[in-house]
Coordinates of C-alpha atoms in Angstrom, one line a residue:
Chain A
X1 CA 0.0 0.0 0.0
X2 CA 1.0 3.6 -0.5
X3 CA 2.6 5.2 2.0
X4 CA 1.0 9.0 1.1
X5 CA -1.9 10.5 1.3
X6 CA -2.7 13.0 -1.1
X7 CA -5.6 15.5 -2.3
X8 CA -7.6 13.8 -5.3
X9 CA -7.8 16.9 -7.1
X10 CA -6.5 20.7 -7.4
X11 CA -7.3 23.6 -9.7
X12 CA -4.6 26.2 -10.1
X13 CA -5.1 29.4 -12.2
X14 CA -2.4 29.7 -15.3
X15 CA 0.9 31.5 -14.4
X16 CA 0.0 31.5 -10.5
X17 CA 1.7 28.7 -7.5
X18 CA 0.3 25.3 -7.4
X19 CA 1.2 24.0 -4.3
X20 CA 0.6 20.5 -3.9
X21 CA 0.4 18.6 -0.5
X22 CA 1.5 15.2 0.3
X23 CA 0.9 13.5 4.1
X24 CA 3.8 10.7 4.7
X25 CA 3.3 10.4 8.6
X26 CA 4.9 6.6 8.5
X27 CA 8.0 7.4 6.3
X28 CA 11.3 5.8 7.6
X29 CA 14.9 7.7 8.5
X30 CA 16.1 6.3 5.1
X31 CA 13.4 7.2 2.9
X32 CA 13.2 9.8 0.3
X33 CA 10.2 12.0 -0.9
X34 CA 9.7 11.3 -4.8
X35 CA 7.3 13.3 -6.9
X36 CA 6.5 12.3 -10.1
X37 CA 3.7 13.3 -12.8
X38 CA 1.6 11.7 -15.2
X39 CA 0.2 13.0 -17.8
X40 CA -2.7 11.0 -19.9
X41 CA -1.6 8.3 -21.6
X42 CA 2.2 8.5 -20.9
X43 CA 4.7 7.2 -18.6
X44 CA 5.3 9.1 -15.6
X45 CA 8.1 11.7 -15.3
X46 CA 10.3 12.4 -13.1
X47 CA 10.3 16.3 -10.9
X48 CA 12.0 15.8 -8.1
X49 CA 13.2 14.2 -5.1
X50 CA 14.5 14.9 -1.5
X51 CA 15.3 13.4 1.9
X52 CA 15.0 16.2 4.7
X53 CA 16.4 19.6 3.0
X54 CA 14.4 21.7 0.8
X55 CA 15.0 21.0 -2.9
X56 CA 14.7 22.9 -6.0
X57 CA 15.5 22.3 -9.8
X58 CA 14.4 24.0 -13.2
X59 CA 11.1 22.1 -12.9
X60 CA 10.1 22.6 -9.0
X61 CA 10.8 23.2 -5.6
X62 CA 10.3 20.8 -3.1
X63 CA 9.5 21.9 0.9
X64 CA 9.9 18.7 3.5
X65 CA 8.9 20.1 7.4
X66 CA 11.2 19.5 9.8
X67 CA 9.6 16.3 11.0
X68 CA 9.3 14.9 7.6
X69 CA 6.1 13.8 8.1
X70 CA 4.6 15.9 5.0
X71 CA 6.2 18.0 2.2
X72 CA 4.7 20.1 -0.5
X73 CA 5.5 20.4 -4.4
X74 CA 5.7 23.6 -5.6
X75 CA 5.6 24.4 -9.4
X76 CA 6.4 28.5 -9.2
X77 CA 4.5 29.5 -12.6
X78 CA 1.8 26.5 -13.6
X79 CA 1.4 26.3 -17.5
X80 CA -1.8 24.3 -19.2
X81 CA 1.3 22.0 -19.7
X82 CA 1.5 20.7 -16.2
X83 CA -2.1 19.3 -16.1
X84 CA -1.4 16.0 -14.8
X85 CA -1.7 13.8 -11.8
X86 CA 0.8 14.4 -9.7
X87 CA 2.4 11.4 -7.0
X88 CA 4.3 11.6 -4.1
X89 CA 6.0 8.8 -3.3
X90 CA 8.2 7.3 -0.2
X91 CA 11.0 5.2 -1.0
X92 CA 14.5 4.0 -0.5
X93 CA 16.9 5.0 -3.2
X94 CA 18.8 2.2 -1.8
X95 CA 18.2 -1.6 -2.9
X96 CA 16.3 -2.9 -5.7
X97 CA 12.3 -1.9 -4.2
X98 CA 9.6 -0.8 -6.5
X99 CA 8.4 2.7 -6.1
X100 CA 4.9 2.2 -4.9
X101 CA 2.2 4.8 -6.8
X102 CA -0.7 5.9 -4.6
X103 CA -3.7 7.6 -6.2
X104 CA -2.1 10.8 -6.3
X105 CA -3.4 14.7 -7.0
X106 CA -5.2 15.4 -10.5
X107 CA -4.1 18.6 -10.8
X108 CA -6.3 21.1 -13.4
X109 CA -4.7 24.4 -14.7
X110 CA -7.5 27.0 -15.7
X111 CA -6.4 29.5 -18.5
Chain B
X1 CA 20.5 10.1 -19.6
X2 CA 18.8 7.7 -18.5
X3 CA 16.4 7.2 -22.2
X4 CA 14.1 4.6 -22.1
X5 CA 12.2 3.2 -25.0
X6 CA 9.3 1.0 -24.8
X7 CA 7.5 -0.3 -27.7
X8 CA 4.5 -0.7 -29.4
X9 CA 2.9 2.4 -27.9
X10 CA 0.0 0.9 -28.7
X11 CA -1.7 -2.1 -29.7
X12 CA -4.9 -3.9 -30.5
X13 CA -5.0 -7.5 -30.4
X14 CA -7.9 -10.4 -31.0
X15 CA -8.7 -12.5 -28.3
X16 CA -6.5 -15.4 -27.6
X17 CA -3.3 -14.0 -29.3
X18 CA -0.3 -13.1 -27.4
X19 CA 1.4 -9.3 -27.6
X20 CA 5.0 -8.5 -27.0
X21 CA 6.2 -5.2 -25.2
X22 CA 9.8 -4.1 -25.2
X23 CA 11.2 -1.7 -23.4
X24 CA 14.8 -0.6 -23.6
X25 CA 17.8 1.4 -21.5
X26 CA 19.1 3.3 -24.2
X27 CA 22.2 4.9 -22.6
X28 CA 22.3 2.7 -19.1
X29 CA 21.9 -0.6 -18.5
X30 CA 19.4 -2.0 -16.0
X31 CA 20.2 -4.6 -13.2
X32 CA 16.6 -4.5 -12.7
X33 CA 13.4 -4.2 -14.3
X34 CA 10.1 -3.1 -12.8
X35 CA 6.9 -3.5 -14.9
X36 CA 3.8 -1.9 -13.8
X37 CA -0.2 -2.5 -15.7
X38 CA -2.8 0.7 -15.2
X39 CA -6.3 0.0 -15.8
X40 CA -8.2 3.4 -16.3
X41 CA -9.0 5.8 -13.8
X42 CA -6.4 3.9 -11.6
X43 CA -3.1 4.6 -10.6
X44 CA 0.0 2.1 -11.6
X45 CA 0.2 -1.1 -9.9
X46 CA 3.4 -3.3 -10.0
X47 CA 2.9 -6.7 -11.5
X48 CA 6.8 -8.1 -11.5
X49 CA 10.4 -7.4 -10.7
X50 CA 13.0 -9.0 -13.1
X51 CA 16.8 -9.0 -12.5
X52 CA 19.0 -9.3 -15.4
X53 CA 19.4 -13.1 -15.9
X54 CA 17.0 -14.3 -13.3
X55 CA 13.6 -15.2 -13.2
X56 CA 11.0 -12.7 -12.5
X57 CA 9.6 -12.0 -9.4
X58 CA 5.5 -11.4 -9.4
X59 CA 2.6 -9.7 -7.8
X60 CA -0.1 -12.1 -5.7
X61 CA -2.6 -12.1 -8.2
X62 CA -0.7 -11.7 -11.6
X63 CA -0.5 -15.1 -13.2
X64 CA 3.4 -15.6 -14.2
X65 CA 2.3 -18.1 -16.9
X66 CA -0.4 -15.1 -18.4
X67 CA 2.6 -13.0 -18.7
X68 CA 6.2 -13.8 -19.5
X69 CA 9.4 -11.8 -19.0
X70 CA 12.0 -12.0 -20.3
X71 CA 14.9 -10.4 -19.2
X72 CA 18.3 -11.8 -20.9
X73 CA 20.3 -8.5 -20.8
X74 CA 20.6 -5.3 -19.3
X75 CA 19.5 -3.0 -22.2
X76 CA 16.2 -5.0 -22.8
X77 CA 13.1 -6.6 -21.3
X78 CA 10.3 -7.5 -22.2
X79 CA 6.6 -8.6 -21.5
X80 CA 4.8 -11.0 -23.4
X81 CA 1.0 -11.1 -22.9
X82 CA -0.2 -14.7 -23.6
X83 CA -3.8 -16.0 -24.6
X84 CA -4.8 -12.0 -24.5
X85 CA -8.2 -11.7 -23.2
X86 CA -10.2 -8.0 -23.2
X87 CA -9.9 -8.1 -19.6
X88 CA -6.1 -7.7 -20.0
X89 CA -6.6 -4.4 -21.9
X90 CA -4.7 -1.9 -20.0
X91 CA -1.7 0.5 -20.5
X92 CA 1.4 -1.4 -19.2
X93 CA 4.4 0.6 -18.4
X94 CA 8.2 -0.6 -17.8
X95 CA 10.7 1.1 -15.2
X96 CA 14.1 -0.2 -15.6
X97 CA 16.6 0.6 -12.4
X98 CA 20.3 1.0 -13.2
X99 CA 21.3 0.5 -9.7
X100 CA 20.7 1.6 -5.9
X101 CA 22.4 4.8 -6.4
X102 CA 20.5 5.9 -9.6
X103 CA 16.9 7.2 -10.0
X104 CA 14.2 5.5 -11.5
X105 CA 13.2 6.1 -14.7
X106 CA 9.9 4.8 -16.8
X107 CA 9.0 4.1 -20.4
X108 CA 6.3 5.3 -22.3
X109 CA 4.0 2.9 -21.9
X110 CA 1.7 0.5 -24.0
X111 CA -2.0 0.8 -24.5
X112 CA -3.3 -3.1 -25.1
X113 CA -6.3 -3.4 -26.2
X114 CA -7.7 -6.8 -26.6
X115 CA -11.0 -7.0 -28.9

């Protein structure tokens, strides 16, 4: 089972924040915080990743609290582009373990 | 890095005739292959685990006889859906690993339709 629990669905306005909540009150010392997106009928893509420090890269940021229990994906300017749904996922980046996919967080931008 | 092709992107298939997905590392080679089936409106749900030269590993509930993996080297896998039937129509995706230290990374995917 999915270690996440996410929001089903979002709406973000184009060209604003879309700040995307993910609950992981169970995840381990040694487990990392992957997000990764889907859009319809692909694979899904890789954003970003991060164990306990903030993490940024051309696509998004990333914001883990202190306790690690929940983090947020931030995408600073949303485009009609990043409709997708969106998963955050626990997992070691250590051995050979599946990432496990969780229902994740249809996300709708709105021209 | 890190390209992966997987192929057909799509097929259609009768009833009762078997379908073969590959998927490939193009510029890494994978120790370990992770293929996933999505029915619609659902989110991806692993069926197997392969390691390069071994025999795959599978999912309570998916049939290792309904489908066959082959995973002989370490640029190519692949899935072979046998005696298709429509309930097997769903978009199948691969996710070869390269190793513990590297990301994961994940075809394409295939839409199977079986009619």
């Amino acid at each position: 089972d999915a270690k996440t629990t996410q929001p089903p669905s979002m709406d973000c306005a184009e060209g604003r924040a879309a700040n995307l909540p993910c609950n992981h009150s169970t995840i381990s010392g040694n487990e990392y915080v992957y997000w990764y997106r889907q859009i319809h009928s692909q694979g899904p893509q890789y954003i970003i990743h991060g164990l306990k420090n903030n993490e940024t890269n051309e696509m998004a940021s990333l914001i883990i609290t202190e306790d690690r229990k929940s983090s947020t994906l931030i995408l600073p300017h949303a485009t009609l582009r990043d409709t997708a749904v969106y998963y955050c996922i626990v997992g070691k980046s250590t051995g050979n373990t599946p990432l496990v996919f969780g229902k994740g967080t249809r996300l709708s931008v709105i021209a | 890095g890190a390209v992966v092709s997987q192929h057909p992107s799509w097929v259609i298939c009768k009833s009762g005739t078997s379908v073969k997905i590959e998927c490939r590392s193009l510029d890494f080679q994978a120790t370990t292959m992770f293929w996933y089936r999505q029915f619609p409106k659902q989110s991806l749900m692993l069926m197997a685990t392969s390691n390069e030269g071994s025999k795959a590993t599978y999912e309570q509930g998916v049939e290792k006889d309904k489908f066959l993996i082959n995973h002989a080297s370490l640029t190519l896998s692949t899935l072979t859906v046998t005696s298709a039937h429509p309930e097997d129509s769903s978009f199948y995706i691969c996710s070869p690993r390269q190793g513990w230290n590297y990301g994961y990374t994940f075809g394409s995917g295939t839409r199977l339709t079986v009619v």
